[in-house]
PDB file of C-alpha atoms and ligand atoms in Angstrom:
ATOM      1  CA  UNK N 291       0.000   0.000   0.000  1.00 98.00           C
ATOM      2  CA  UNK N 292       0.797   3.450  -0.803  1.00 98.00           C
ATOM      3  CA  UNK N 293       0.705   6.530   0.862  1.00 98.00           C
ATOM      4  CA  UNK N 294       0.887   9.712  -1.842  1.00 99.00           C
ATOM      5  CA  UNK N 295       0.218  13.055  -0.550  1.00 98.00           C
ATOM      6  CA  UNK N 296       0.755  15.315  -3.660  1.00 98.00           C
ATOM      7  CA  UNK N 297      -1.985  15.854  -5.973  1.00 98.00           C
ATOM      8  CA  UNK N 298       0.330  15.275  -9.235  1.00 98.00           C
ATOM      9  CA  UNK N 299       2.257  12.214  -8.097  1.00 98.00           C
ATOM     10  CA  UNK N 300      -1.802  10.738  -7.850  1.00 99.00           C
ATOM     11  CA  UNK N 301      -2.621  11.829 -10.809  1.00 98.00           C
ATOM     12  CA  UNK N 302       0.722  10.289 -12.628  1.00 98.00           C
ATOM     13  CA  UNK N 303      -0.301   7.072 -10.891  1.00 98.00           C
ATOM     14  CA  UNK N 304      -4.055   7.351 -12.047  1.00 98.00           C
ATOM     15  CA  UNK N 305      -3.211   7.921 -16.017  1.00 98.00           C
ATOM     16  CA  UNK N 306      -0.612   5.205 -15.708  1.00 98.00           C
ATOM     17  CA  UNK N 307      -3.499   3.018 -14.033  1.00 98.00           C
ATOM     18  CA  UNK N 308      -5.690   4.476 -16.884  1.00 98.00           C
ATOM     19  CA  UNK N 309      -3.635   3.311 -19.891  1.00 98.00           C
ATOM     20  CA  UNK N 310      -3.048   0.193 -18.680  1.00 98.00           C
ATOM     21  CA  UNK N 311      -6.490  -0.593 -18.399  1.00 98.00           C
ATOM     22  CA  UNK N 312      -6.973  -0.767 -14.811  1.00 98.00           C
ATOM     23  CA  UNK N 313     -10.335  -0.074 -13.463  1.00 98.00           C
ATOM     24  CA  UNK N 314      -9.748   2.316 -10.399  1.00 99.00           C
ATOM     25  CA  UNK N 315     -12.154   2.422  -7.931  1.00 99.00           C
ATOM     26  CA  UNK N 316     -12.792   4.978  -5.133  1.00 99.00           C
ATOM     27  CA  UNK N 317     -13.626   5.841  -1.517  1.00 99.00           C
ATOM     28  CA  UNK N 318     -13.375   9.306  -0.590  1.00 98.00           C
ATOM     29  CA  UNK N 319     -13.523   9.991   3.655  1.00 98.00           C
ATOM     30  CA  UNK N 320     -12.682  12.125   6.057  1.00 98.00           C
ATOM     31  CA  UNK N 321     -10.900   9.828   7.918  1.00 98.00           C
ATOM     32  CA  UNK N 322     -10.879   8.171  11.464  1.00 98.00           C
ATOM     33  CA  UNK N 323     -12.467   4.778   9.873  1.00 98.00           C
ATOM     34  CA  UNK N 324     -15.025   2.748  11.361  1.00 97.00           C
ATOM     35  CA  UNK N 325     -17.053  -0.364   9.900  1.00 97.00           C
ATOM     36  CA  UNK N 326     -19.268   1.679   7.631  1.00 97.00           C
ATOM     37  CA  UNK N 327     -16.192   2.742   5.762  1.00 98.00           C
ATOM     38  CA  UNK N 328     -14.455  -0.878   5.884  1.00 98.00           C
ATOM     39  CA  UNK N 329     -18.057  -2.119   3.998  1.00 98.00           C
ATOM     40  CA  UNK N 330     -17.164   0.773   1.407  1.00 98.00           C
ATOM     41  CA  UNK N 331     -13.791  -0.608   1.168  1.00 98.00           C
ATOM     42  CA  UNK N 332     -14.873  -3.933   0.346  1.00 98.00           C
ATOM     43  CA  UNK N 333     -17.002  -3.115  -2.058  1.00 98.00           C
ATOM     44  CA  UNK N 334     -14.177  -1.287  -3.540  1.00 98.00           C
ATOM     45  CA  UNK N 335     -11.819  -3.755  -3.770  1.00 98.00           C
ATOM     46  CA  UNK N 336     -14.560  -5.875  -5.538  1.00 98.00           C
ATOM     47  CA  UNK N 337     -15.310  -3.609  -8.157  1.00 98.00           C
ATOM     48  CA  UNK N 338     -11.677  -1.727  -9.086  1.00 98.00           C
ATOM     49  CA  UNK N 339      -7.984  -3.175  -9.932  1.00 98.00           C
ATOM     50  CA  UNK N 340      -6.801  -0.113  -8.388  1.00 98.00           C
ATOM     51  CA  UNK N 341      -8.735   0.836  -4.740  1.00 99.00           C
ATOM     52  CA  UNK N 342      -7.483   4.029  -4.034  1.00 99.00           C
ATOM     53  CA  UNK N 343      -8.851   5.724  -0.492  1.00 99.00           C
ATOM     54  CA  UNK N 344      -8.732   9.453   0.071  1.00 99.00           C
ATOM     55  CA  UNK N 345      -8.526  11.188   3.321  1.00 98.00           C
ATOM     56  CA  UNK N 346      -8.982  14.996   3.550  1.00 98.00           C
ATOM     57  CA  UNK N 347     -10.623  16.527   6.061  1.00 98.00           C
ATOM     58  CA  UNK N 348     -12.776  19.303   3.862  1.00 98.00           C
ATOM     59  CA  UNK N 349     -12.510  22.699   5.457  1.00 98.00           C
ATOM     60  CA  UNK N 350     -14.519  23.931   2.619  1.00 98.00           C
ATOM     61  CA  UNK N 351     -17.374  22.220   3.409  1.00 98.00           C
ATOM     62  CA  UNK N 352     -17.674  22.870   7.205  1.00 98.00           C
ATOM     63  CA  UNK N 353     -19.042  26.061   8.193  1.00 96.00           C
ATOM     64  CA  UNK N 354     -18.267  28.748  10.526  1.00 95.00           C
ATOM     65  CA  UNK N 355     -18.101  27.363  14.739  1.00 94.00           C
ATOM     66  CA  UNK N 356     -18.709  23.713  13.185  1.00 96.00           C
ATOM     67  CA  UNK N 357     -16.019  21.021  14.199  1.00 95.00           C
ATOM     68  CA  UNK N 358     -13.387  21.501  11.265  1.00 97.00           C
ATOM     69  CA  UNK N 359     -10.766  21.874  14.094  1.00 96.00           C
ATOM     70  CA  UNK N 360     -12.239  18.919  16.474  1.00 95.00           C
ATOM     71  CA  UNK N 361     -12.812  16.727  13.918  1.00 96.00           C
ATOM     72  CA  UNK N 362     -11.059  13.411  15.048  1.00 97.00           C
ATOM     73  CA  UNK N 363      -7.966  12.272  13.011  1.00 97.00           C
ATOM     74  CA  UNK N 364      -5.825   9.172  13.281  1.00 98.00           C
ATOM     75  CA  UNK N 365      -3.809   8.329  10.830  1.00 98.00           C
ATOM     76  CA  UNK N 366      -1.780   5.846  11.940  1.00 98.00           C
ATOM     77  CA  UNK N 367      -4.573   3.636  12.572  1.00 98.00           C
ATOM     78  CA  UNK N 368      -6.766   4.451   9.267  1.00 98.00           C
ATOM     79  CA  UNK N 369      -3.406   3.641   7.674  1.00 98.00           C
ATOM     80  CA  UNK N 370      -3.799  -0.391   9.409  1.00 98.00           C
ATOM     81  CA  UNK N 371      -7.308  -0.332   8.839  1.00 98.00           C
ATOM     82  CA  UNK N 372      -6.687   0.849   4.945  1.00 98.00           C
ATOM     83  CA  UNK N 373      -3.900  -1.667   4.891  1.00 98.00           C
ATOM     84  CA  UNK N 374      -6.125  -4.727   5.888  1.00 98.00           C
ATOM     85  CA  UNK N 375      -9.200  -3.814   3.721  1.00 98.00           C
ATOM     86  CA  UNK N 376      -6.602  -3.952   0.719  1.00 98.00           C
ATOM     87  CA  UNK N 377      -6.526  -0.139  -0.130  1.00 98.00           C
ATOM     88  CA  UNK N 378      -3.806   0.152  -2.631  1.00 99.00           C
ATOM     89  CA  UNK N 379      -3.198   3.576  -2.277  1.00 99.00           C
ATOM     90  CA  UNK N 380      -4.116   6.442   0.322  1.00 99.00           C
ATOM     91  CA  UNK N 381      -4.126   9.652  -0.934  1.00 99.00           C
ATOM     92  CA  UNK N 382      -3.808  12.432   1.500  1.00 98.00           C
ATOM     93  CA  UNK N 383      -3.632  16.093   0.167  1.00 98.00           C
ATOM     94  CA  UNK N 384      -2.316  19.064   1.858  1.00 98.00           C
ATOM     95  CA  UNK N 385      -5.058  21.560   2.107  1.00 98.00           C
ATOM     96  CA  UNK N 386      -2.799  24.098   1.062  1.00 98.00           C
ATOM     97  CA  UNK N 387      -2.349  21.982  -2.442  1.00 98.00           C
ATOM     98  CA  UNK N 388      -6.053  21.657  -2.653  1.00 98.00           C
ATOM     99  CA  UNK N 389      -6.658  25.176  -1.947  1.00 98.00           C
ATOM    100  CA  UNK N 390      -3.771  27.631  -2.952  1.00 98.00           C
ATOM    101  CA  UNK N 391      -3.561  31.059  -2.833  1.00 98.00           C
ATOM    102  CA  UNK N 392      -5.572  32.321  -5.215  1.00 98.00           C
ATOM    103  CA  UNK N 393      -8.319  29.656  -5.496  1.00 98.00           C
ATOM    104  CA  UNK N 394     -11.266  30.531  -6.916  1.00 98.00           C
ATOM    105  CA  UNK N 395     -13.773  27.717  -8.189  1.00 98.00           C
ATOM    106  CA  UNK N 396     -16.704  26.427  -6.575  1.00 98.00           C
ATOM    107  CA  UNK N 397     -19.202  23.548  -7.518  1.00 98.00           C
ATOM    108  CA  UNK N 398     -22.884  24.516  -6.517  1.00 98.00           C
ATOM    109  CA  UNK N 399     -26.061  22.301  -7.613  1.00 98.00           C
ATOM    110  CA  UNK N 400     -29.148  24.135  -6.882  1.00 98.00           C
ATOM    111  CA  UNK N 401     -32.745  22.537  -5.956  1.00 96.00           C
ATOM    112  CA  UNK N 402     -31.604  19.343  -3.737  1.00 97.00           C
ATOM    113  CA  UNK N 403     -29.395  21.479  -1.527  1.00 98.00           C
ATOM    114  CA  UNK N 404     -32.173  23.909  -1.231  1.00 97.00           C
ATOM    115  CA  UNK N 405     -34.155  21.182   1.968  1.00 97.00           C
ATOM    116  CA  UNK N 406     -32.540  19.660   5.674  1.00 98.00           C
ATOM    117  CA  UNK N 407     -28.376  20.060   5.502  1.00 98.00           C
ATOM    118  CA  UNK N 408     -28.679  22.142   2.359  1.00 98.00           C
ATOM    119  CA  UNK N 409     -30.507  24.631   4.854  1.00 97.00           C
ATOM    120  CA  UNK N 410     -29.315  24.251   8.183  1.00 97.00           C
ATOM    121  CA  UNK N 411     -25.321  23.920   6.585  1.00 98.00           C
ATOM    122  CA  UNK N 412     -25.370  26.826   4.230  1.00 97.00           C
ATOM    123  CA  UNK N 413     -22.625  26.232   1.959  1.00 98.00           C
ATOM    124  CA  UNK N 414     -21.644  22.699   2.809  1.00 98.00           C
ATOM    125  CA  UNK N 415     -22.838  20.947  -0.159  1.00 98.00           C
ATOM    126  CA  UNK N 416     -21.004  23.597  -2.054  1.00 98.00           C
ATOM    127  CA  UNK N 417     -17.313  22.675   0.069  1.00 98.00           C
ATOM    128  CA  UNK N 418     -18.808  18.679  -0.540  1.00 98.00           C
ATOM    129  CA  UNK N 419     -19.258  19.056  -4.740  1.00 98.00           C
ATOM    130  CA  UNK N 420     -15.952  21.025  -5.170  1.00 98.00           C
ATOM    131  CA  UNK N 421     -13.690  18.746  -3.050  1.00 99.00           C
ATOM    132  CA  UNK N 422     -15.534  15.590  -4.399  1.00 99.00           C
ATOM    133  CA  UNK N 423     -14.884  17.030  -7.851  1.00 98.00           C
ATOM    134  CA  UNK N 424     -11.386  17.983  -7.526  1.00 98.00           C
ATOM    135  CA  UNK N 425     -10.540  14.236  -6.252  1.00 99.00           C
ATOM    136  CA  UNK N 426     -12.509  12.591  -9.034  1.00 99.00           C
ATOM    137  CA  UNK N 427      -9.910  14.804 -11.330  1.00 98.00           C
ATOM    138  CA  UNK N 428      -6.779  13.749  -9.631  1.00 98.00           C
ATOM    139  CA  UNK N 429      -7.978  10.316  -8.838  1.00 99.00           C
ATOM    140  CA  UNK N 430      -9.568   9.249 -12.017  1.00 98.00           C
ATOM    141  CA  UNK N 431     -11.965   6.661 -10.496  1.00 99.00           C
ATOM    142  CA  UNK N 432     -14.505   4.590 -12.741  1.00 98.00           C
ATOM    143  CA  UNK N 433     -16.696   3.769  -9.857  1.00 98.00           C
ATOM    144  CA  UNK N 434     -16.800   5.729  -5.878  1.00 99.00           C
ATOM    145  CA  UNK N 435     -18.548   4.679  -3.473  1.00 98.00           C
ATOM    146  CA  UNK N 436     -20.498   6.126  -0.524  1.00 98.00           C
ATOM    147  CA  UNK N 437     -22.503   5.251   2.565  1.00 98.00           C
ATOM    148  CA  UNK N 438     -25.900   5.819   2.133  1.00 98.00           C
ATOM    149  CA  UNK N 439     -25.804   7.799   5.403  1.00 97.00           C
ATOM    150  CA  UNK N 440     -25.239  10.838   4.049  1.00 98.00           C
ATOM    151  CA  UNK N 441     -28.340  10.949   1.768  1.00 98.00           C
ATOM    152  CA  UNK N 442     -28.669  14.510   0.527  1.00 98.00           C
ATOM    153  CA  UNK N 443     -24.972  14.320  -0.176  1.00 98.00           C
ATOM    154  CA  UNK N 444     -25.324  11.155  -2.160  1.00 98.00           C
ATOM    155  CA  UNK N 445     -28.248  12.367  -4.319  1.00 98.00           C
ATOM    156  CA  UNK N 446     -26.203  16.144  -4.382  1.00 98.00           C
ATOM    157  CA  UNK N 447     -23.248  14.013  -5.919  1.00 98.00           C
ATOM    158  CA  UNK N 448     -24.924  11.789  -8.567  1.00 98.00           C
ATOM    159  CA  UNK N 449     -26.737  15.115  -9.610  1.00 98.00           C
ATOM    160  CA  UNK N 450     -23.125  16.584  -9.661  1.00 98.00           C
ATOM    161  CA  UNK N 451     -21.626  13.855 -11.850  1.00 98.00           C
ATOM    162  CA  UNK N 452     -24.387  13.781 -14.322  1.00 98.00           C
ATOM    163  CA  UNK N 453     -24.439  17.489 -15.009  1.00 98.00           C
ATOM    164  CA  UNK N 454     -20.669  17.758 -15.450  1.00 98.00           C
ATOM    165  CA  UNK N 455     -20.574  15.039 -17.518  1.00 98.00           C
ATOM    166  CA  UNK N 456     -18.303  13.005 -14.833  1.00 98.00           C
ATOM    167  CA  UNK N 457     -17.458   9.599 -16.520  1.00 98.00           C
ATOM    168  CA  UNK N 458     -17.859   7.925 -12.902  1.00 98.00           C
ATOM    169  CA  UNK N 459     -20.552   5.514 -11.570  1.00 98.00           C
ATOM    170  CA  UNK N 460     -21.700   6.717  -8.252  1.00 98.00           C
ATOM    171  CA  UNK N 461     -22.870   4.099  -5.991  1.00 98.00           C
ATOM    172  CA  UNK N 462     -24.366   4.511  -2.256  1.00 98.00           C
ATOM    173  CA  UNK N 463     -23.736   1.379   0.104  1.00 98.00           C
ATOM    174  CA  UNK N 464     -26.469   0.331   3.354  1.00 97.00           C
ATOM    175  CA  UNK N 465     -25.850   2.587   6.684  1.00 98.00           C
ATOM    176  CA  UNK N 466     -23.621   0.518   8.681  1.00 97.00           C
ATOM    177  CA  UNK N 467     -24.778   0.332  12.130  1.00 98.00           C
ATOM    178  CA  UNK N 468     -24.236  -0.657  15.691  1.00 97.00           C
ATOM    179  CA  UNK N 469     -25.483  -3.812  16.979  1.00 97.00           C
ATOM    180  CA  UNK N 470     -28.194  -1.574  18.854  1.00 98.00           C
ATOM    181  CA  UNK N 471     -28.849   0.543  15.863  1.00 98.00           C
ATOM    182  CA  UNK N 472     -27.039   3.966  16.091  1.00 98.00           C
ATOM    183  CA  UNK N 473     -25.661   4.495  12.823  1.00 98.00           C
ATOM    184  CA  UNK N 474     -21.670   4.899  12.485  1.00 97.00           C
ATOM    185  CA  UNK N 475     -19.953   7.870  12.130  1.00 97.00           C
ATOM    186  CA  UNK N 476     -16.941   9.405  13.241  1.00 96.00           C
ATOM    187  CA  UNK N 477     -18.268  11.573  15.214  1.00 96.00           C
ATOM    188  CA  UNK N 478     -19.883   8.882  17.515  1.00 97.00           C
ATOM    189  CA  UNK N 479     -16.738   9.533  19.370  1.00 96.00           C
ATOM    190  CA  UNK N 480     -17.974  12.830  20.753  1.00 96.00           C
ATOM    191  CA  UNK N 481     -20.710  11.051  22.950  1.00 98.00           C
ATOM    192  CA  UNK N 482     -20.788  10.230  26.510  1.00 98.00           C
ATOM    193  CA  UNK N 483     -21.645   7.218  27.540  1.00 98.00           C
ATOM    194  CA  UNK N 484     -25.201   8.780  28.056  1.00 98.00           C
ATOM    195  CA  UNK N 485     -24.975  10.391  25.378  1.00 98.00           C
ATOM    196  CA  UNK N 486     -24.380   7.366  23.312  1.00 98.00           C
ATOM    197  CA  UNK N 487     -27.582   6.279  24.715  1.00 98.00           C
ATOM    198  CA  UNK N 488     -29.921   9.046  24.217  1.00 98.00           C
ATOM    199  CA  UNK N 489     -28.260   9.051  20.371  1.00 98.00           C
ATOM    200  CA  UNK N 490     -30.668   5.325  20.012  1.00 98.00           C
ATOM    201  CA  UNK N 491     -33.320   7.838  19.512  1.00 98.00           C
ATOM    202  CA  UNK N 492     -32.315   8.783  16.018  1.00 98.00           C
ATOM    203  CA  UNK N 493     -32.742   5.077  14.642  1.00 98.00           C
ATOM    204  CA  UNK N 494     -35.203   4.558  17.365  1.00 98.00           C
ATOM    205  CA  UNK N 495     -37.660   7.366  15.263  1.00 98.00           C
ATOM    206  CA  UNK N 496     -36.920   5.964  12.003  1.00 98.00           C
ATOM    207  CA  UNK N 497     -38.517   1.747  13.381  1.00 98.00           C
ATOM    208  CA  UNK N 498     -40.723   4.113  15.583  1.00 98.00           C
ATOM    209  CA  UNK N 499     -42.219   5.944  11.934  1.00 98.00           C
ATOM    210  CA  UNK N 500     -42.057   2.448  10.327  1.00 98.00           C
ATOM    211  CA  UNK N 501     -44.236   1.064  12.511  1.00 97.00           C
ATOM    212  CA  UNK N 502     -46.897   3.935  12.085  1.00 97.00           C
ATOM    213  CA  UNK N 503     -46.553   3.824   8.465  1.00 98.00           C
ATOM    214  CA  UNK N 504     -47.447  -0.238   8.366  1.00 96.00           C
ATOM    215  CA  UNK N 505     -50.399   0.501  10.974  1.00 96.00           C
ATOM    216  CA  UNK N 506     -52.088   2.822   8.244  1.00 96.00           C
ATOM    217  CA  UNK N 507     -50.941   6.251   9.105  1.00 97.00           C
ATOM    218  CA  UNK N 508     -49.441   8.148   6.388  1.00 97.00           C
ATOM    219  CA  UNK N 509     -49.977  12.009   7.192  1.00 98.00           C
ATOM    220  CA  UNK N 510     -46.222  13.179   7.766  1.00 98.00           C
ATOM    221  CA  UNK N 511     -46.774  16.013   9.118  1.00 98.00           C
ATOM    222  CA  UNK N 512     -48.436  13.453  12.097  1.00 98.00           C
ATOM    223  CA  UNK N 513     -45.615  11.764  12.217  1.00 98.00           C
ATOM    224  CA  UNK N 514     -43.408  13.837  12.145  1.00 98.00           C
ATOM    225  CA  UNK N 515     -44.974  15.786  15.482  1.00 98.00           C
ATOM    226  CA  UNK N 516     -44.944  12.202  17.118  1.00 98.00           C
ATOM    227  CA  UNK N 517     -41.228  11.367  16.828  1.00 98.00           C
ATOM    228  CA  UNK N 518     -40.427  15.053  17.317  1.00 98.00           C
ATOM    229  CA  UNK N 519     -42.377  14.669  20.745  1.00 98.00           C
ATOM    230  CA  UNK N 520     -40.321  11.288  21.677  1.00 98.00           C
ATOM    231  CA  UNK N 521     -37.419  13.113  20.515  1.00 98.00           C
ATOM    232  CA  UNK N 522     -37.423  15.936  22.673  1.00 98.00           C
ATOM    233  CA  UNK N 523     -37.825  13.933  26.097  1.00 98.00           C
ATOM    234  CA  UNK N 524     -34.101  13.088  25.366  1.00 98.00           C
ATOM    235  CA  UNK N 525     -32.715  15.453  27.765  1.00 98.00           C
ATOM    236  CA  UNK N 526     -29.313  16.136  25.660  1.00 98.00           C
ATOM    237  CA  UNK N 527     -31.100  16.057  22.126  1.00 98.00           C
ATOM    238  CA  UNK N 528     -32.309  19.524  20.119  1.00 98.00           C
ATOM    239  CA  UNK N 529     -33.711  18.740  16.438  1.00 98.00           C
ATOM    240  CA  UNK N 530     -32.328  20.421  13.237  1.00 98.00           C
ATOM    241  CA  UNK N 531     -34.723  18.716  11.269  1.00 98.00           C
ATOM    242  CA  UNK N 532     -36.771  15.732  11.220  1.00 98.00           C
ATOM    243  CA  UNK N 533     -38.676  15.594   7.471  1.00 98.00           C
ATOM    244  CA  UNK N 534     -39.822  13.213   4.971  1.00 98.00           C
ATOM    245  CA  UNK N 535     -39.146  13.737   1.950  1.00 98.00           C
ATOM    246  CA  UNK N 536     -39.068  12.411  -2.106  1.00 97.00           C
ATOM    247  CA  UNK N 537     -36.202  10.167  -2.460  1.00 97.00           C
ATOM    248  CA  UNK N 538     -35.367  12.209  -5.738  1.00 96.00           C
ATOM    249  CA  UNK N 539     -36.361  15.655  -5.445  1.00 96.00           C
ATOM    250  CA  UNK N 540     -35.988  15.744  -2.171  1.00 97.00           C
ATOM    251  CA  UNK N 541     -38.668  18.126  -1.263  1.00 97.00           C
ATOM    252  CA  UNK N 542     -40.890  17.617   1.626  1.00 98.00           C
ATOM    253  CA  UNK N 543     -44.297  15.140   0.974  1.00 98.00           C
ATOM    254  CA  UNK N 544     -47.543  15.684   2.673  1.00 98.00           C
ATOM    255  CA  UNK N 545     -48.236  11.712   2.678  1.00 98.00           C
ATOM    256  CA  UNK N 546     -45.697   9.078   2.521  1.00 98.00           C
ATOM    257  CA  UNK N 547     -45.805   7.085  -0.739  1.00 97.00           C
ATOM    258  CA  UNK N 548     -43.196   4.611  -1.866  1.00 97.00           C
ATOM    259  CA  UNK N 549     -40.709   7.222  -2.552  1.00 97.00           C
ATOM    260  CA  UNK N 550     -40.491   8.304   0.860  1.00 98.00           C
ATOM    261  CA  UNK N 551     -37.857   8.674   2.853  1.00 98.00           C
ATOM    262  CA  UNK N 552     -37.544  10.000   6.703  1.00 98.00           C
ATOM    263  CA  UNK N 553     -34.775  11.784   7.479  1.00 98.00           C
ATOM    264  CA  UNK N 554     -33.454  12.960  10.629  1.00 98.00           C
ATOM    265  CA  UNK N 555     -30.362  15.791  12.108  1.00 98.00           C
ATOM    266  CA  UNK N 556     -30.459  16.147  15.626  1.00 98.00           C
ATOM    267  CA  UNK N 557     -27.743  17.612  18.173  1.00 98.00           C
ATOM    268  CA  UNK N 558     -27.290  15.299  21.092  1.00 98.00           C
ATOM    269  CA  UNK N 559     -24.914  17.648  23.333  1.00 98.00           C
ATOM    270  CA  UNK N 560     -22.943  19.208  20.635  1.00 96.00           C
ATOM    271  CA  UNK N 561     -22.664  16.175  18.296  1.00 97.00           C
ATOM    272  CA  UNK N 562     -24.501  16.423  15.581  1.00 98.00           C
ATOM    273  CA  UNK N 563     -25.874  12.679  13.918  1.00 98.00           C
ATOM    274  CA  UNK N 564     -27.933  11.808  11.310  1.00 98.00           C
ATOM    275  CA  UNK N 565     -30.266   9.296   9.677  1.00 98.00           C
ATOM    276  CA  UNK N 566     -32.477   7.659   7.466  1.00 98.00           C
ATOM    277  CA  UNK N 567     -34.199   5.030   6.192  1.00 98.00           C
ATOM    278  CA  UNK N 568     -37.220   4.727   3.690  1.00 98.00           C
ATOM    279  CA  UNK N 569     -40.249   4.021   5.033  1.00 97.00           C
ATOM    280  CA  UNK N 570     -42.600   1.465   3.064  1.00 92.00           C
ATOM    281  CA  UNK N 571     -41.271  -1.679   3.057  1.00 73.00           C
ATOM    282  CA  UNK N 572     -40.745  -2.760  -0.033  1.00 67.00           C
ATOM    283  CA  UNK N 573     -41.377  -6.505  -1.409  1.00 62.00           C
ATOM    284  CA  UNK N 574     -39.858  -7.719  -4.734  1.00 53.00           C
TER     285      UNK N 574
HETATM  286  O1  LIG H 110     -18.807  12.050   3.463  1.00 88.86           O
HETATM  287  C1  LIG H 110     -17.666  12.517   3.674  1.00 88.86           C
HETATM  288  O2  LIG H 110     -16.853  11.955   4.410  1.00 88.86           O
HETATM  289  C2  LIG H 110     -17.256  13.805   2.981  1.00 88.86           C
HETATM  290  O3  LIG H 110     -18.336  14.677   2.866  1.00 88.86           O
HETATM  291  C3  LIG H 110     -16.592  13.580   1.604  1.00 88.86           C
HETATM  292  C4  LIG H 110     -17.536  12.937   0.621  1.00 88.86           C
HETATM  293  C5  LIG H 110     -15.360  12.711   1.768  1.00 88.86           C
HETATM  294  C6  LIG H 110     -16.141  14.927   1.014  1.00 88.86           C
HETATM  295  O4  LIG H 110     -15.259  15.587   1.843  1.00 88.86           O
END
């Protein structure tokens, strides 16, 4: 496995991969891996010649008193954990490389970002597109992958690739979770042990809305006040949004249909988590 930190030195190694026919494939993070990111990993390895992981913690896409300088970093041991999944090369860029003096160019895809982070982040997806973009340059990838977690960004990136003609597939993976259902993310490791416990409610809402769904009720906006009302017992928990939207458009729905999807961003102490899950059950 290697470790390449300048942006030309990847892209030399991409081409080369290129022209001899290699399919690379891609897994762009933040860093401090957990599960969810090994299952992205393996589907990498599956699908490319070349894996090729990327970790670059985005300060374009965090916004002002947000955790940029908090967020958690360990290198050495993403490094082992890259190592066993069979990365073949990490790619870590300098954000001084990625963002020189001078830098000027910014990705923004209007409509989907307009709803839930789009609105309570202002100017996240914006950091998210141009960063994503800039790596599928120097990368090259045929296929990336990402965890369905992070739905808005997901749909924000497929809309990305298709209207700038991005020759990559884009494919979302299951949330990983917990054994008791919180979903992973890095920033799990902010929680108390209490915390970690009043965090349940997050996937707790999303069986909670399931089960009100299969009983018949499909007003969201009742739903919606139901799990907001079991949310806010938590005594550590504050909602930034709990909606249900189209799984496309992303715009808010009055009943839930096929297409709908819950989706949930609540604080628990200063940690910030989110879900979501669809909410018919589908049968093939
Ligand atoms: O999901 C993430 O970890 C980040 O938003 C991404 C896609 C790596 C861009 O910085």
């Amino acid at each position: 496995m290697d470790i390449i930190r300048s942006v030309s030195e990847m892209q030399q190694r991409a081409t080369s991969a290129r022209v001899a026919g290699k399919i690379i494939s891609f897994v762009p993070t933040m860093g401090f891996l957990h599960q969810g990111h090994l299952s992205l990993l393996e589907a990498g390895r599956k699908r490319g010649d070349l894996l090729v992981l990327s970790i670059f913690v985005n300060p374009t896409q965090f916004g002002q008193g947000e955790d940029f300088e908090d967020y958690p970093r360990d290198l050495q041991q993403d490094s082992q954990l890259a190592q066993e999944a069979g990365v073949d090369i990490i790619f870590i860029p300098e954000a001084a490389e990625m963002y020189p003096t001078g830098y000027a160019t910014y990705i923004d895809v209007e409509g989907i970002t307009d709803n839930l982070c789009g609105s309570s982040r202002p100017g996240h997806f914006r950091g998210v597109c141009t960063v994503v973009s800039k790596l599928f340059n120097i990368v090259q990838p045929q296929v990336a992958i990402f965890g369905n977690k992070d739905f808005q960004q997901l749909a924000v990136i497929k809309r990305m690739t298709l209207d700038m003609n991005i020759q990559v597939e884009v494919l979302g993976l299951p949330i990983f979770r917990e054994s008791d259902g919180l979903a992973m993310s890095s920033r799990n490791v902010y929680l108390t042990p209490e915390q970690r416990s009043q965090a349940l409610v997050l996937s707790q809402s999303l069986a909670r809305a399931k089960q009100l769904v299969s009983a018949g009720k499909t007003d969201c906006a009742a739903i919606i006040s139901q799990l907001t009302n079991d949310i806010n017992k938590k005594p550590d928990a504050r909602i930034d949004y709990v909606q249900i939207c189209h799984q496309k458009t992303l715009a808010d729905q009055d009943d839930v249909d096929v297409d709908s999807v819950l989706l949930l961003a609540v604080y628990i102490g200063k940690t910030r988590l989110i879900d979501n899950g669809f909410l018919v059950i589908k049968h093939d």
